Amino acid sequence: MLRRAVLQTFRQGLAQSFFKRNAVSLSETTVTHQTVETSDEGGEKFVSTQKTGDESGNTVIVAPPEFRFMYPEFLPDPAMETRNRLKEKLERMDMLQRRSVIEIPEFYTGSVMAVTVSDANSPNKFARFVGICIQRGGSGLRAWFILRNVVEKQGVEILYEMYCPLIQKIEVLRLERRLDESLLYLRDALPEYSTFPLDMEPERRLNNLVVPINPLKVKLRPRPWLERWERQNLQGVEDLNLPQRFYDKAEKVAKPWEKYDLMLHYRKTIPAEEQEKIFAEVQSQLQQQELKRKMRRRRGSDNEQ
Amino acid sequence: MVFHKRRWLVRRLFFNHEQIRTMSRVKRRTTHPPYWHVLKNNQRDDEKISSDNLCFVREVIQDKYKNKSPIKGSDLDIEKTVWDPKTKRSGVIARNIGVQHMWEKDGKKVICTVLHVLDNHVVRYVPPEEYAKSVIGTKMFKNRKPLGCLVVGAEAANPDRFTRQYCSLFDEVGLLPKKRLARFIVTPNAALPPCTPLTAGHFVIGQAVDVYGKTIDYGFQGVVKRWGFKGGPASHGATKFHRRGGTIGTGRDKARVWPGQKMPGHMGSERRFNRGLKIVRINMKYNIIYVKGTVPGPTNSIVQIFDTILPRRRFTEAPPHPTYFPPEDGTLPQEDIWDSSLHVFGSPSISV
């Protein structure tokens, strides 16, 4: 069977495959968006599945647009020279496999998280660290995030790779966002803004549908700083109170035309159509995993009762 | 070994140059194929033919190639040859589709290159006596026993884009013309008949392979990037001497510039082998091989994979010889095969 399948792909499928590319498509599938009513299920977050139809009437699953913020590491690196669809697909399969074992929750820069890692040098072989997520990046299995905390007056930052199998547990203690995508300025801020108790309890979310934005304006220590914060358009920082010459130099060095550069933004992002395809591919599996976890939690709470 | 070391030390006392003088006059790159190659790509411009005629041409091509029945493993007349440690098997043409990070069972991260084995088919087998008479064969087997040559093609394409002479290479066999061709030197007992498919199953988990590719083309590069020179000081009054080479000779010995003097020039796009790379994972469904380490060349470039020649990492047991064939009784092989040292993603987290 495999022999036939393998050889058929090689021989008969070949003629079809390159003709598909060249031939004019007779039925161009158009996705018609139909309004779907979202409903809360007992206060739990309900991720709506929009089922849209094409001309032939087959349902095409489209993942909700929030997915690109909840799971940004599923999107590949936009650099075209190193992109390959097959490799990205295989990587996504591996990521889903890992996610079936451990829950990697939704989090954003500014959320307070606790990560438990298996560590041979620790007394109980497991090391738990609590901190605020100041930056996240990477795509695919290389996705990472940095947690920052101040422990005994010493600022500590740890970079965790999200899909590393040494990680036992990732908990989000406080899910919120800040006014900036990167909180590296906390390194130059007063220590109370980066201090979180190591035995912090997870906080309940008031509203499961919306992730709150914390409009906190952080106070920075007096200069010298690690970076020129006045040049970075930070929203989450109090007035820097610098002499005017700093702001003049910042204006000289600034690139205000970049916000009009469409090609620059195009090259830095994955096109919307491709994003839809990617998330449609992973969406059903992610939802299944969510449901399983919810059922396990309910069963666990029932057993306790 | 000790004798050689002493000779090298003695040489150092008398010469103060350490230069690569061998191969310095050999041309390392060309932009054209060898003269004995057949013209490959269609030279004429797109002819203005009507859409009806275009459809007809496509139908003809389909009729020519599509209605061939798929070859069964039992139909191929392969002599049952025995594997011995001196056998050289065929290699495989693959595409380097990127790099993926994986983890070992102790939590250590490994960088693995993902190689996609394309639709390889054997085009022709040239027996040793005939190959020894060819241009390359005479050079290769000057003082040793001649071996056979297996011509393998990968990546089938529309015959329209190739010349008739190029398509004729595949006509005798009844294959769609392939974009890439490669020659693999094989011992006669590893010969394969034409039209044999080569897949990822040709290799064994845990074996070491050599990967040949053309390195990344950096273009014309200066001496700092190309040879790792330190250049000059960035400040302290250095006038126009930041990334230059500096002196190129002494003036005393030989009173000229030695051949092979390191200077700016074209960097990259050279044949290189990365030897002894371990295969850590094979995906039979998509024909993917994960190899521990990196291979020469940029992403999405074509590479060739061979069984390793390194003496300590060669095969001790027989691999799929002469190549892998799916089992006759139709049982499917395991889709995703992992090496025992690697942590499988679906398995529980590692506790060290």
XYZ file of N, CA and C in Angstrom, chain B residues 71-285:
645
model
N 5.844 1.351 -10.784
C 6.745 0.193 -10.706
C 6.606 -0.447 -9.331
N 6.473 -1.753 -9.320
C 6.405 -2.467 -8.041
C 7.803 -2.967 -7.709
N 8.056 -3.074 -6.445
C 9.368 -3.555 -6.012
C 9.670 -4.937 -6.559
N 8.616 -5.747 -6.675
C 8.853 -7.117 -7.144
C 9.140 -7.142 -8.642
N 8.655 -6.098 -9.356
C 8.866 -6.082 -10.809
C 10.289 -5.715 -11.179
N 10.893 -4.876 -10.338
C 12.251 -4.453 -10.668
C 13.173 -5.653 -10.600
N 13.930 -5.813 -11.654
C 14.806 -6.999 -11.677
C 16.112 -6.683 -10.968
N 16.023 -6.748 -9.641
C 17.232 -6.501 -8.853
C 17.796 -7.840 -8.440
N 19.072 -8.016 -8.729
C 19.707 -9.258 -8.288
C 19.902 -9.169 -6.778
N 19.638 -10.262 -6.114
C 19.790 -10.267 -4.658
C 21.274 -10.276 -4.343
N 21.817 -9.087 -4.112
C 23.241 -9.006 -3.807
C 23.437 -8.949 -2.304
N 24.617 -9.339 -1.894
C 24.934 -9.389 -0.465
C 25.707 -8.138 -0.097
N 25.414 -7.607 1.079
C 26.137 -6.436 1.541
C 27.417 -6.860 2.227
N 28.488 -6.172 1.968
C 29.714 -6.388 2.735
C 30.259 -5.034 3.151
N 31.131 -4.979 4.153
C 31.555 -3.672 4.674
C 32.217 -2.767 3.643
N 32.668 -3.330 2.522
C 33.308 -2.469 1.516
C 32.329 -1.947 0.469
N 31.050 -2.254 0.659
C 30.057 -1.794 -0.316
C 29.874 -0.292 -0.217
N 29.767 0.339 -1.382
C 29.409 1.757 -1.426
C 28.005 1.833 -2.007
N 27.073 2.324 -1.186
C 25.690 2.402 -1.645
C 25.458 3.720 -2.366
N 24.303 3.828 -2.961
C 23.932 5.081 -3.611
C 23.698 6.164 -2.573
N 23.808 7.375 -3.028
C 23.447 8.501 -2.172
C 22.078 9.000 -2.573
N 21.731 10.156 -2.051
C 20.383 10.667 -2.252
C 20.465 12.184 -2.423
N 19.586 12.733 -3.267
C 19.558 14.191 -3.442
C 18.465 14.738 -2.536
N 18.794 15.745 -1.765
C 17.822 16.290 -0.815
C 17.908 17.801 -0.829
N 16.898 18.403 -0.224
C 16.919 19.864 -0.089
C 17.035 20.200 1.391
N 17.903 21.120 1.693
C 18.064 21.603 3.060
C 16.958 22.606 3.328
N 15.941 22.213 4.109
C 14.795 23.104 4.270
C 14.836 23.902 5.556
N 15.902 23.774 6.333
C 15.992 24.647 7.493
C 16.603 23.935 8.674
N 16.562 24.605 9.792
C 17.197 24.101 10.993
C 16.142 24.074 12.094
N 16.100 22.961 12.828
C 15.122 22.833 13.918
C 15.858 22.450 15.192
N 15.446 23.026 16.295
C 16.086 22.712 17.549
C 15.366 21.538 18.198
N 16.145 20.560 18.641
C 15.544 19.435 19.351
C 16.341 19.228 20.627
N 15.799 18.380 21.517
C 16.449 18.197 22.793
C 16.761 16.733 23.024
N 17.908 16.487 23.675
C 18.268 15.111 24.004
C 17.602 14.721 25.314
N 17.768 13.459 25.685
C 17.047 12.962 26.863
C 17.565 13.569 28.164
N 18.763 14.156 28.157
C 19.246 14.810 29.375
C 18.958 16.305 29.353
N 18.192 16.770 28.394
C 17.804 18.177 28.343
C 18.724 19.049 27.514
N 19.758 18.469 26.960
C 20.701 19.272 26.174
C 20.097 19.571 24.804
N 20.256 20.830 24.382
C 19.664 21.211 23.103
C 20.594 20.842 21.950
N 20.026 20.329 20.881
C 20.827 20.043 19.687
C 20.217 20.765 18.497
N 21.097 21.232 17.630
C 20.631 21.890 16.409
C 20.617 20.842 15.312
N 19.461 20.626 14.737
C 19.325 19.602 13.705
C 18.934 20.255 12.395
N 19.571 19.821 11.333
C 19.204 20.315 10.007
C 18.144 19.404 9.431
N 17.120 20.005 8.853
C 16.018 19.245 8.267
C 16.290 19.094 6.782
N 16.398 17.854 6.323
C 16.676 17.587 4.906
C 15.476 16.871 4.303
N 14.956 17.442 3.227
C 13.790 16.876 2.567
C 14.252 16.083 1.364
N 14.125 14.765 1.457
C 14.552 13.908 0.346
C 13.542 14.069 -0.783
N 13.999 14.619 -1.903
C 13.095 14.895 -3.029
C 12.723 13.590 -3.735
N 11.948 13.718 -4.814
C 11.525 12.512 -5.531
C 12.677 11.991 -6.376
N 13.566 11.220 -5.721
C 14.733 10.671 -6.412
C 14.344 9.452 -7.213
N 14.848 9.397 -8.426
C 14.724 8.186 -9.237
C 16.066 7.904 -9.879
N 16.404 6.622 -9.952
C 17.631 6.250 -10.646
C 17.390 6.406 -12.140
N 18.303 7.109 -12.816
C 18.153 7.335 -14.252
C 18.940 6.293 -15.039
N 20.145 5.985 -14.542
C 21.018 5.129 -15.334
C 22.083 4.542 -14.430
N 22.505 3.336 -14.747
C 23.673 2.764 -14.071
C 24.753 2.568 -15.108
N 25.941 3.087 -14.787
C 27.081 2.952 -15.703
C 28.039 1.950 -15.061
N 28.261 0.804 -15.678
C 29.138 -0.197 -15.063
C 30.588 0.283 -14.986
N 31.394 -0.333 -14.116
C 32.746 0.187 -13.848
C 33.629 0.294 -15.100
N 33.572 -0.716 -15.985
C 34.459 -0.708 -17.165
C 34.161 0.509 -18.044
N 32.864 0.807 -18.175
C 32.476 1.928 -19.042
C 32.809 3.255 -18.375
N 32.575 3.320 -17.052
C 32.783 4.588 -16.364
C 34.260 4.941 -16.292
N 35.116 3.930 -16.238
C 36.556 4.191 -16.162
C 37.070 4.856 -17.442
N 36.314 4.767 -18.526
C 36.746 5.375 -19.798
C 36.285 6.827 -19.919
N 35.356 7.245 -19.055
C 34.837 8.612 -19.173
C 35.865 9.616 -18.682
N 35.565 10.898 -18.895
C 36.509 11.966 -18.562
C 36.833 11.961 -17.068
N 35.765 11.934 -16.251
C 35.989 11.950 -14.802
C 36.520 10.606 -14.338
N 36.028 9.525 -14.978
C 36.414 8.184 -14.560
C 37.909 7.949 -14.682
N 38.488 8.451 -15.772
C 39.932 8.240 -15.964
C 40.718 8.922 -14.852
N 40.281 10.114 -14.450
C 41.005 10.829 -13.384
C 40.835 10.127 -12.049
N 39.574 9.678 -11.811
C 39.254 9.143 -10.487
C 39.911 7.792 -10.250
N 39.905 6.944 -11.259
C 40.356 5.564 -11.084
C 41.711 5.330 -11.728
N 42.549 6.346 -11.697
C 43.862 6.211 -12.327
C 44.646 5.055 -11.723
N 44.724 5.036 -10.392
C 45.552 4.024 -9.750
C 44.746 3.107 -8.863
N 43.440 3.068 -9.070
C 42.674 2.149 -8.252
C 41.613 1.421 -9.072
N 40.997 0.481 -8.397
C 40.015 -0.356 -9.082
C 38.782 0.474 -9.427
N 38.290 0.414 -10.660
C 37.141 1.265 -11.021
C 35.854 0.795 -10.366
N 34.987 1.768 -10.084
C 33.678 1.484 -9.508
C 32.598 1.986 -10.463
N 31.381 1.535 -10.239
C 30.277 1.946 -11.103
C 29.751 3.312 -10.712
N 28.891 3.836 -11.584
C 28.335 5.153 -11.336
C 26.829 5.092 -11.531
N 26.122 5.614 -10.551
C 24.660 5.639 -10.593
C 24.227 7.079 -10.821
N 23.485 7.313 -11.885
C 22.987 8.662 -12.152
C 21.585 8.756 -11.570
N 21.422 9.658 -10.650
C 20.138 9.807 -9.958
C 19.588 11.187 -10.250
N 18.293 11.268 -10.490
C 17.652 12.556 -10.743
C 16.633 12.856 -9.671
N 16.396 14.158 -9.454
C 15.415 14.563 -8.454
C 14.636 15.757 -8.952
N 13.452 15.926 -8.413
C 12.589 17.064 -8.725
C 12.096 17.057 -10.167
N 11.065 16.289 -10.413
C 10.497 16.241 -11.758
C 9.904 17.588 -12.122
N 9.995 17.925 -13.407
C 9.495 19.232 -13.852
C 8.860 19.102 -15.221
N 8.196 20.148 -15.637
C 7.538 20.214 -16.928
C 8.585 20.110 -18.040
N 8.411 19.162 -18.976
C 9.417 19.027 -20.044
C 9.554 20.268 -20.906
N 8.551 21.146 -20.887
C 8.595 22.372 -21.689
C 9.823 23.224 -21.431
N 10.279 23.234 -20.200
C 11.343 24.169 -19.869
C 12.720 23.639 -20.237
N 12.816 22.381 -20.657
C 14.117 21.794 -20.972
C 14.254 21.599 -22.465
N 15.518 21.412 -22.890
C 15.766 21.126 -24.305
C 15.459 19.664 -24.597
N 15.357 19.382 -25.879
C 15.023 18.002 -26.284
C 16.136 17.036 -25.890
N 17.395 17.512 -26.017
C 18.513 16.619 -25.679
C 18.486 16.253 -24.205
N 18.134 17.231 -23.372
C 18.088 16.953 -21.947
C 16.969 15.986 -21.623
N 15.808 16.177 -22.231
C 14.678 15.269 -21.987
C 14.992 13.862 -22.475
N 15.836 13.771 -23.533
C 16.135 12.436 -24.068
C 16.920 11.593 -23.079
N 17.610 12.256 -22.152
C 18.335 11.498 -21.130
C 17.367 10.647 -20.309
N 16.144 11.124 -20.168
C 15.164 10.435 -19.342
C 14.174 9.623 -20.163
N 14.141 9.881 -21.483
C 13.143 9.221 -22.332
C 13.288 7.721 -22.343
N 14.557 7.267 -22.398
C 14.780 5.811 -22.491
C 14.183 5.105 -21.293
N 14.176 5.817 -20.184
C 13.716 5.210 -18.947
C 12.220 5.449 -18.727
N 11.703 6.484 -19.385
C 10.291 6.799 -19.217
C 10.001 7.651 -18.001
N 10.968 8.482 -17.622
C 10.765 9.362 -16.474
C 10.492 10.776 -16.947
N 9.774 11.531 -16.133
C 9.661 12.968 -16.382
C 11.044 13.571 -16.173
N 11.430 14.544 -17.003
C 12.769 15.108 -16.814
C 12.909 15.748 -15.436
N 14.077 15.573 -14.881
C 14.342 16.040 -13.517
C 15.176 17.312 -13.562
N 14.923 18.161 -12.573
C 15.673 19.424 -12.526
C 17.117 19.192 -12.107
N 17.323 18.237 -11.187
C 18.664 18.023 -10.673
C 19.115 16.611 -10.990
N 20.397 16.521 -11.350
C 21.000 15.220 -11.581
C 22.230 15.110 -10.706
N 22.548 13.888 -10.300
C 23.763 13.693 -9.520
C 24.312 12.325 -9.829
N 25.628 12.206 -9.672
C 26.263 10.910 -9.880
C 26.739 10.393 -8.538
N 26.483 9.145 -8.285
C 26.954 8.517 -7.058
C 27.822 7.333 -7.430
N 29.017 7.297 -6.849
C 29.937 6.202 -7.153
C 29.530 5.017 -6.279
N 29.232 3.893 -6.922
C 28.765 2.711 -6.181
C 29.573 1.492 -6.595
N 29.632 0.569 -5.672
C 30.217 -0.727 -6.023
C 29.184 -1.494 -6.843
N 29.626 -2.402 -7.724
C 28.677 -3.106 -8.603
C 27.577 -3.854 -7.842
N 27.840 -4.295 -6.624
C 26.774 -5.030 -5.924
C 25.681 -4.108 -5.403
N 25.914 -2.789 -5.442
C 24.881 -1.845 -4.991
C 24.197 -1.168 -6.167
N 24.380 -1.736 -7.362
C 23.763 -1.132 -8.542
C 22.257 -1.247 -8.473
N 21.570 -0.263 -9.033
C 20.105 -0.258 -9.039
C 19.612 -0.101 -10.468
N 18.496 -0.740 -10.803
C 17.957 -0.559 -12.150
C 17.308 0.807 -12.293
N 17.174 1.302 -13.546
C 16.559 2.615 -13.733
C 15.123 2.644 -13.211
N 14.669 3.808 -12.840
C 13.322 4.067 -12.312
C 13.135 3.633 -10.870
N 14.195 3.193 -10.221
C 14.056 2.842 -8.810
C 13.902 4.117 -7.990
N 12.880 4.194 -7.152
C 12.774 5.380 -6.300
C 13.672 5.246 -5.066
N 14.242 6.380 -4.683
C 15.050 6.421 -3.465
C 14.347 7.331 -2.480
N 14.144 6.842 -1.275
C 13.396 7.628 -0.302
C 14.218 7.801 0.968
N 13.583 8.421 1.961
C 14.280 8.637 3.230
C 14.599 7.309 3.914
N 13.853 6.269 3.580
C 14.090 4.968 4.188
C 15.391 4.320 3.768
N 16.055 4.931 2.791
C 17.359 4.434 2.336
C 18.366 4.475 3.478
N 18.145 5.384 4.439
C 19.071 5.552 5.542
C 18.525 4.933 6.809
N 19.432 4.759 7.750
C 19.101 4.097 9.010
C 19.252 5.108 10.142
N 18.377 5.012 11.132
C 18.493 5.906 12.289
C 19.812 5.655 13.002
N 20.467 6.735 13.360
C 21.705 6.607 14.119
C 22.942 6.491 13.250
N 22.758 6.352 11.925
C 23.946 6.224 11.084
C 24.569 7.589 10.848
N 25.827 7.573 10.453
C 26.511 8.822 10.144
C 26.498 9.012 8.637
N 26.266 10.247 8.223
C 26.248 10.556 6.794
C 27.187 11.707 6.498
N 27.610 11.759 5.238
C 28.360 12.913 4.746
C 27.418 13.696 3.857
N 27.418 14.989 4.018
C 26.531 15.821 3.212
C 27.390 16.752 2.375
N 27.153 16.695 1.082
C 27.879 17.571 0.169
C 26.958 18.690 -0.264
N 27.481 19.890 -0.242
C 26.688 21.021 -0.726
C 27.616 22.133 -1.150
N 27.005 23.133 -1.727
C 27.776 24.326 -2.104
C 27.538 25.377 -1.030
N 28.608 25.909 -0.468
C 28.477 26.823 0.670
C 27.767 28.113 0.269
N 27.380 28.863 1.289
C 26.670 30.123 1.066
C 27.563 31.068 0.272
N 26.969 31.698 -0.721
C 27.714 32.615 -1.584
C 27.726 34.005 -0.958
N 28.880 34.452 -0.514
C 28.969 35.775 0.103
C 29.387 36.845 -0.896
N 29.762 36.412 -2.096
C 30.177 37.395 -3.091
C 31.600 37.851 -2.841
N 31.912 39.020 -3.363
C 33.252 39.574 -3.205
C 33.368 40.105 -1.782
N 34.287 39.543 -1.010
C 34.382 39.959 0.383
C 35.792 40.405 0.709
N 35.866 41.271 1.683
C 37.159 41.779 2.099
C 37.877 40.771 2.977
N 39.061 41.165 3.331
C 40.003 40.255 3.975
C 39.581 39.935 5.416
N 38.856 40.851 6.051
C 38.448 40.626 7.438
C 37.411 39.518 7.514
N 36.412 39.575 6.622
C 35.359 38.560 6.636
C 35.852 37.270 5.997
N 36.619 37.400 4.953
C 37.001 36.210 4.184
C 38.041 35.371 4.908
N 39.064 36.008 5.460
C 40.144 35.263 6.083
C 40.247 35.470 7.585
N 39.414 36.349 8.132
C 39.461 36.549 9.579
C 40.608 37.415 10.035
N 41.077 38.299 9.167
C 42.140 39.219 9.569
C 41.602 40.188 10.607
N 42.511 40.779 11.382
C 42.043 41.692 12.426
C 41.921 43.122 11.923
N 42.501 43.437 10.786
C 42.402 44.805 10.281
C 43.231 45.754 11.119
N 42.795 46.984 11.170
C 43.532 47.997 11.912
C 42.704 48.603 13.017
N 43.290 49.558 13.773
C 42.532 50.181 14.871
C 41.416 51.063 14.341
N 40.302 51.094 15.082
C 39.148 51.887 14.663
C 39.392 53.368 14.898
N 40.234 53.694 15.852
C 40.478 55.110 16.156
C 41.973 55.291 16.411
N 42.311 56.206 17.286
C 43.714 56.504 17.612
C 44.477 56.953 16.383
N 43.811 57.743 15.537
C 44.516 58.356 14.419
C 44.760 57.461 13.229
N 44.195 56.272 13.177
C 44.428 55.387 12.027
C 43.834 56.009 10.776
N 44.702 56.249 9.773
C 44.250 56.895 8.534
C 43.942 55.843 7.495
N 42.698 55.675 7.191
C 42.255 54.784 6.118
C 42.816 53.370 6.270
N 42.922 52.913 7.514
C 43.393 51.547 7.715
C 42.567 50.890 8.811
N 41.366 50.449 8.453
C 40.484 49.821 9.418
C 40.220 48.368 9.079
N 40.022 48.047 7.796
C 39.683 46.673 7.389
C 40.591 46.200 6.255
N 41.808 46.680 6.273
C 42.702 46.307 5.179
C 43.606 45.167 5.611
N 44.327 44.615 4.642
C 45.141 43.434 4.910
C 46.489 43.736 5.521
N 47.039 44.874 5.207
C 48.375 45.170 5.719
C 49.445 44.652 4.779
N 50.509 44.166 5.348
C 51.638 43.756 4.525
C 51.353 42.427 3.826
N 51.906 42.270 2.601
C 51.663 41.033 1.853
C 52.960 40.283 1.559
N 54.046 40.711 2.121
C 55.298 39.982 1.891
C 56.425 40.641 2.660
N 57.577 39.966 2.702
C 58.679 40.511 3.490
C 59.604 41.375 2.646
N 59.814 40.998 1.387
C 60.816 41.702 0.584
C 62.124 40.943 0.545
N 62.325 40.069 1.518
C 63.590 39.330 1.588
C 63.488 37.964 0.902
N 62.631 37.077 1.521
C 62.483 35.740 0.941
C 61.825 35.835 -0.410
N 62.471 35.367 -1.444
C 61.907 35.286 -2.783
C 61.597 36.646 -3.401
N 61.475 37.702 -2.624
C 61.247 39.074 -3.118
C 60.047 39.187 -4.036
N 58.992 38.512 -3.713
C 57.754 38.622 -4.484
C 56.617 38.176 -3.576
N 55.397 38.354 -4.092
C 54.234 37.891 -3.337
C 54.067 36.398 -3.607
N 53.946 35.607 -2.553
C 53.787 34.165 -2.718
C 52.408 33.854 -3.272
N 52.290 32.855 -4.141
C 50.966 32.436 -4.601
C 50.152 31.912 -3.421
N 48.907 32.254 -3.394
C 48.061 31.838 -2.280
C 47.989 32.878 -1.194
N 48.601 34.054 -1.417
C 48.520 35.137 -0.439
C 47.050 35.482 -0.210
N 46.668 35.581 1.069
C 45.258 35.831 1.388
C 44.910 37.276 1.080
N 43.950 37.446 0.201
C 43.536 38.779 -0.241
C 42.025 38.793 -0.414
N 41.429 39.979 -0.625
C 39.985 39.999 -0.871
C 39.652 39.247 -2.156
N 38.455 38.733 -2.215
C 38.033 38.006 -3.405
C 36.685 37.366 -3.173
N 36.319 36.502 -4.094
C 35.027 35.836 -4.013
C 35.047 34.818 -2.885
N 34.054 34.929 -2.036
C 33.974 34.036 -0.880
C 32.700 33.206 -0.962
N 32.848 31.917 -0.767
C 31.668 31.075 -0.730
C 31.390 30.421 -2.066
N 30.238 29.747 -2.141
C 29.816 29.013 -3.334
C 30.870 27.982 -3.724
N 31.297 27.213 -2.747
C 32.326 26.192 -2.985
C 31.822 24.837 -2.518
N 32.323 23.801 -3.164
C 31.933 22.449 -2.773
C 32.534 22.112 -1.418
N 31.709 21.664 -0.518
C 32.219 21.234 0.762
C 31.445 20.018 1.252
N 32.146 19.177 2.017
C 31.498 18.042 2.652
C 31.479 18.269 4.155
N 30.349 18.038 4.782
C 30.308 17.971 6.242
C 30.198 16.500 6.594
N 31.229 15.970 7.222
C 31.300 14.521 7.374
C 30.840 14.058 8.748
N 30.323 12.874 8.767
C 30.030 12.214 10.041
C 28.823 12.765 10.775
N 27.856 13.330 10.066
C 26.660 13.867 10.728
C 25.714 12.724 11.056
N 25.206 12.753 12.287
C 24.371 11.629 12.736
C 22.913 11.874 12.384
N 22.244 10.846 11.886
C 20.805 10.957 11.599
C 20.054 10.674 12.893
N 19.254 11.636 13.341
C 18.570 11.474 14.623
C 17.071 11.220 14.465
N 16.546 11.468 13.296
C 15.100 11.270 13.139
C 14.781 11.138 11.662
N 13.892 10.218 11.341
C 13.447 10.049 9.952
C 11.930 10.068 9.941
N 11.362 10.875 9.051
C 9.921 10.911 8.873
C 9.621 10.263 7.529
N 9.035 9.049 7.582
C 8.840 8.290 6.340
C 7.712 8.858 5.492
N 6.755 9.514 6.173
C 5.585 9.993 5.414
C 5.969 11.149 4.503
